[in-house]
C-alpha positions as protocol buffer text, in pm:
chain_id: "A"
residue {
  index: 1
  type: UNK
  ca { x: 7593 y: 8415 z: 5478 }
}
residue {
  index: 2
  type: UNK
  ca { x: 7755 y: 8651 z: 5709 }
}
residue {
  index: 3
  type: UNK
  ca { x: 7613 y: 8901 z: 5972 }
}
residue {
  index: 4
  type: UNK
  ca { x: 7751 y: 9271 z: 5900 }
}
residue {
  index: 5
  type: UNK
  ca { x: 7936 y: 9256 z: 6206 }
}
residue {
  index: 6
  type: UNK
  ca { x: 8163 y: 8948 z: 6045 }
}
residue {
  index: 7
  type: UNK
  ca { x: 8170 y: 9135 z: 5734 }
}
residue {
  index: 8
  type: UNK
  ca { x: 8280 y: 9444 z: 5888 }
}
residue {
  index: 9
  type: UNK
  ca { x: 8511 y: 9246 z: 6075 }
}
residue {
  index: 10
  type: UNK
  ca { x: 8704 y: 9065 z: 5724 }
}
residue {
  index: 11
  type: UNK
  ca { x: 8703 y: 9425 z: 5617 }
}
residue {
  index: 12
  type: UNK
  ca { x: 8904 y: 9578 z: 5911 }
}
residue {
  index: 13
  type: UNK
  ca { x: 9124 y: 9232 z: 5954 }
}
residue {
  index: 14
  type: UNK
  ca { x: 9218 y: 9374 z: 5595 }
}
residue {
  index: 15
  type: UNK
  ca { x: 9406 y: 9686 z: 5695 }
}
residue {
  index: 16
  type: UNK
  ca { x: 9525 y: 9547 z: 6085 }
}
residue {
  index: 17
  type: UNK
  ca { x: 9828 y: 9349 z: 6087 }
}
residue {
  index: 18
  type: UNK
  ca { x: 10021 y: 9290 z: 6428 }
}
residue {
  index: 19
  type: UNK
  ca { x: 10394 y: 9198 z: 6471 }
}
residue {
  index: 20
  type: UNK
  ca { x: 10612 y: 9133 z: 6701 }
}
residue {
  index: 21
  type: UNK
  ca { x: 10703 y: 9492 z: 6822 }
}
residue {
  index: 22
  type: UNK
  ca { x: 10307 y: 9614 z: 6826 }
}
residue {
  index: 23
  type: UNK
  ca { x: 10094 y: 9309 z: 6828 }
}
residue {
  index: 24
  type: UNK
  ca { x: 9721 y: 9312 z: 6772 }
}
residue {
  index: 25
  type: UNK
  ca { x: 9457 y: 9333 z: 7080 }
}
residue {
  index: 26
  type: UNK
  ca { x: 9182 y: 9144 z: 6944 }
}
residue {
  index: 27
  type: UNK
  ca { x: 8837 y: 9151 z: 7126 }
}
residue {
  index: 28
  type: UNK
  ca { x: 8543 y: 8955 z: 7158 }
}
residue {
  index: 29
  type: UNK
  ca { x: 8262 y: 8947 z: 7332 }
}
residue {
  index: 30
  type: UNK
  ca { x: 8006 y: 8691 z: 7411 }
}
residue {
  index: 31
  type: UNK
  ca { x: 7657 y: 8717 z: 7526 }
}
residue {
  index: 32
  type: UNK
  ca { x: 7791 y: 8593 z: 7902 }
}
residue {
  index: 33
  type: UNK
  ca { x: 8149 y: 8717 z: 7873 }
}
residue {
  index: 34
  type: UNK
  ca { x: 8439 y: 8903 z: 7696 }
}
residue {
  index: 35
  type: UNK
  ca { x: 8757 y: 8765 z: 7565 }
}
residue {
  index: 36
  type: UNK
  ca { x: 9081 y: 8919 z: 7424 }
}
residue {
  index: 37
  type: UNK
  ca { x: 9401 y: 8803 z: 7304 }
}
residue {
  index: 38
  type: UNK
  ca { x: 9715 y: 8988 z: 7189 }
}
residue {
  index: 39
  type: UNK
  ca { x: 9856 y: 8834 z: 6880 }
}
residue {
  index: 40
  type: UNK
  ca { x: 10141 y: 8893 z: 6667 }
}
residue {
  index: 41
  type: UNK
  ca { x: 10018 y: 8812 z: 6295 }
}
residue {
  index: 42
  type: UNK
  ca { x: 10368 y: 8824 z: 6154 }
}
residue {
  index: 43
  type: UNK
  ca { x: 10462 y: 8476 z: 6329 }
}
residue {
  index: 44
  type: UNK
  ca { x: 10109 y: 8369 z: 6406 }
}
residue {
  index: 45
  type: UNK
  ca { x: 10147 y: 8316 z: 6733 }
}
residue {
  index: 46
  type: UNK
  ca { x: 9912 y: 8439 z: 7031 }
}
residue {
  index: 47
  type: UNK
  ca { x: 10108 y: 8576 z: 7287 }
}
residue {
  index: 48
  type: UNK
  ca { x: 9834 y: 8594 z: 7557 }
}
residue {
  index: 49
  type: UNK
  ca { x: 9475 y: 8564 z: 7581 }
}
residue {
  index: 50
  type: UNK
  ca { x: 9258 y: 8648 z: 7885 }
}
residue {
  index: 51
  type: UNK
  ca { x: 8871 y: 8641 z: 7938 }
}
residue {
  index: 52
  type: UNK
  ca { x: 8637 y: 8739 z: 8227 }
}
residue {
  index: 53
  type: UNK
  ca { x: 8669 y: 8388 z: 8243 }
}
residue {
  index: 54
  type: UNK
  ca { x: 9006 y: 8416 z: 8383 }
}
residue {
  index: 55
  type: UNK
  ca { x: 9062 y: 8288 z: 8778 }
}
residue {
  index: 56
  type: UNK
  ca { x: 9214 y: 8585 z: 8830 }
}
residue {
  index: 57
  type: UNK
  ca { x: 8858 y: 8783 z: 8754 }
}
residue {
  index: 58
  type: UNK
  ca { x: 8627 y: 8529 z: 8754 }
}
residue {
  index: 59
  type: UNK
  ca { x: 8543 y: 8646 z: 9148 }
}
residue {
  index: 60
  type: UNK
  ca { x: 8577 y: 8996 z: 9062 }
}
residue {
  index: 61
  type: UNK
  ca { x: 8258 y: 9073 z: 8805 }
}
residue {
  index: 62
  type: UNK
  ca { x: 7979 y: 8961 z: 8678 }
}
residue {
  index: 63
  type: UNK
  ca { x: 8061 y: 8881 z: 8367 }
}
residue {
  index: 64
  type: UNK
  ca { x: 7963 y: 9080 z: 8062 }
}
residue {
  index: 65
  type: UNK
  ca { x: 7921 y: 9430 z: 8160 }
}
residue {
  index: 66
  type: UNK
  ca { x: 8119 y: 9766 z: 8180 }
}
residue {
  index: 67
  type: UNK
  ca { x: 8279 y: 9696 z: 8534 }
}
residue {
  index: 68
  type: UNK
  ca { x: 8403 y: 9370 z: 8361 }
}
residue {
  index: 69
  type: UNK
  ca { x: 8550 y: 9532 z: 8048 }
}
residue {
  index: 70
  type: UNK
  ca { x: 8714 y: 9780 z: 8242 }
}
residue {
  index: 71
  type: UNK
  ca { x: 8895 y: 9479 z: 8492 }
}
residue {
  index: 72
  type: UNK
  ca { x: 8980 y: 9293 z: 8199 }
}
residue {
  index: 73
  type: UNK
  ca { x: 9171 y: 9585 z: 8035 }
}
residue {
  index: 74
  type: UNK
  ca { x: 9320 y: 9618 z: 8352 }
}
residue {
  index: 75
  type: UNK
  ca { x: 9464 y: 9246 z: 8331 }
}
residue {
  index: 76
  type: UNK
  ca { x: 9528 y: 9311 z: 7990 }
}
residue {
  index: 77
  type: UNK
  ca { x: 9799 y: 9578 z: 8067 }
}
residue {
  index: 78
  type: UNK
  ca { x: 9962 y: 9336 z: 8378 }
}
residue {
  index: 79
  type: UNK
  ca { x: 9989 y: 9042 z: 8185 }
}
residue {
  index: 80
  type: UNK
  ca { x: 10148 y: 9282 z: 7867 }
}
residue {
  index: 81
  type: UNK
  ca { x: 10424 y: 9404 z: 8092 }
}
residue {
  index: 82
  type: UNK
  ca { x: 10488 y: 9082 z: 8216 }
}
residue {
  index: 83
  type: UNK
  ca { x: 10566 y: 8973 z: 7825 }
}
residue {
  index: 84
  type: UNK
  ca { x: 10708 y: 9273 z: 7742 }
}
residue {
  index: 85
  type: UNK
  ca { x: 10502 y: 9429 z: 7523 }
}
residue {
  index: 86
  type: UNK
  ca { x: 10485 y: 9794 z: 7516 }
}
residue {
  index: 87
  type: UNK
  ca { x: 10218 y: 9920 z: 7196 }
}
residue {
  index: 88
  type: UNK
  ca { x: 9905 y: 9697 z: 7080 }
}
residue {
  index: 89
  type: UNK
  ca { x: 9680 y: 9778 z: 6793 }
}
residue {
  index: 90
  type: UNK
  ca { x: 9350 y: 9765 z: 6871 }
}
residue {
  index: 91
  type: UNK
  ca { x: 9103 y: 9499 z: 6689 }
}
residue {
  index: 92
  type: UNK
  ca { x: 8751 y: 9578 z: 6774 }
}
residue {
  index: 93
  type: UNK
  ca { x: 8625 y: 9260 z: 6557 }
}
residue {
  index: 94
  type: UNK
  ca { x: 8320 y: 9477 z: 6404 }
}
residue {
  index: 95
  type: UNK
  ca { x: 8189 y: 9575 z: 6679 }
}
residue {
  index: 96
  type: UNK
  ca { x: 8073 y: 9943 z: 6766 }
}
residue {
  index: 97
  type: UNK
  ca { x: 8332 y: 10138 z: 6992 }
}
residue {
  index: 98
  type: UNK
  ca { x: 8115 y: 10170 z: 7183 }
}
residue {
  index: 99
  type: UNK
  ca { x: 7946 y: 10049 z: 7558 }
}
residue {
  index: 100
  type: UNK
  ca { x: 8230 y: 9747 z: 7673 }
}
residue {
  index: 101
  type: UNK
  ca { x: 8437 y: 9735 z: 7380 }
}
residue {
  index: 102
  type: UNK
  ca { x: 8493 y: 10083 z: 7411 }
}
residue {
  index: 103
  type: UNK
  ca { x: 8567 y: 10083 z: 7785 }
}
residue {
  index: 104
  type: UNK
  ca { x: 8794 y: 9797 z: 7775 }
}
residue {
  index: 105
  type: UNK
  ca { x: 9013 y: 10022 z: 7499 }
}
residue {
  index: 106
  type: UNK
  ca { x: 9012 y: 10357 z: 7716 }
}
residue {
  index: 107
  type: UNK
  ca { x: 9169 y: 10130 z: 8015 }
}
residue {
  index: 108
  type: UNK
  ca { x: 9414 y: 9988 z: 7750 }
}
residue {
  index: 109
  type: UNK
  ca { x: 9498 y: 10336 z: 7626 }
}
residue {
  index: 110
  type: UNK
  ca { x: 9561 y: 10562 z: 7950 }
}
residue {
  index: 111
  type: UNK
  ca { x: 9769 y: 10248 z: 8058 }
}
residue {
  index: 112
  type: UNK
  ca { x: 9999 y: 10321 z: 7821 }
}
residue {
  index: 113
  type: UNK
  ca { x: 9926 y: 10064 z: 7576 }
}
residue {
  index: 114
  type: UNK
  ca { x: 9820 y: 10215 z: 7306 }
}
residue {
  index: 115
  type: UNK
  ca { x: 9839 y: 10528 z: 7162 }
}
């Protein structure tokens, strides 16, 4: 039996497919933490994944809230130029866009990310 946000989920995984010249930013969050990986479908490989768990924030937040989100989409667009990647599709997993999800994606987008 599945909660409507994994049903909504298997409904959007449907229509977004990433490859290797826009992969797909997948997000999830946690009731302590958020995670997100950028993945290209067409190979099935994950090219990165990052969490607030991440050394790099770990020290910087306290875990699951908008300041978080917003350092973590941050991250997200270092650790893309270091691998090259230059346009993501976003993969909200079912979730609202709304409250983290959605800051973490407005970070994503004025960096360039996506458009």
């Amino acid at each position: 039996m599945d909660t409507p946000r994994i049903r909504r989920h298997k409904r959007i995984r449907k229509k977004i497919f990433g490859t290797k010249q826009r992969p797909r930013l997948a997000v999830y969050k946690s009731l302590k933490n958020i995670y997100a990986q950028i993945i290209d479908d067409q190979n099935g490989n994950t090219i990165f994944s990052c969490s607030t768990l991440t050394k790099e924030l770990k020290g910087q937040q306290c875990g699951n809230n908008l300041k978080s989100a917003r350092l973590l989409g941050e991250y997200i667009l270092s650790k893309a130029k270091e691998k090259n990647v230059v346009s993501v599709l976003f993969d909200r997993s079912g979730y609202r866009y709304h409250g983290k999800v959605k800051a973490l994606a407005e970070v994503v987008r004025n960096g360039g990310l996506m458009s």
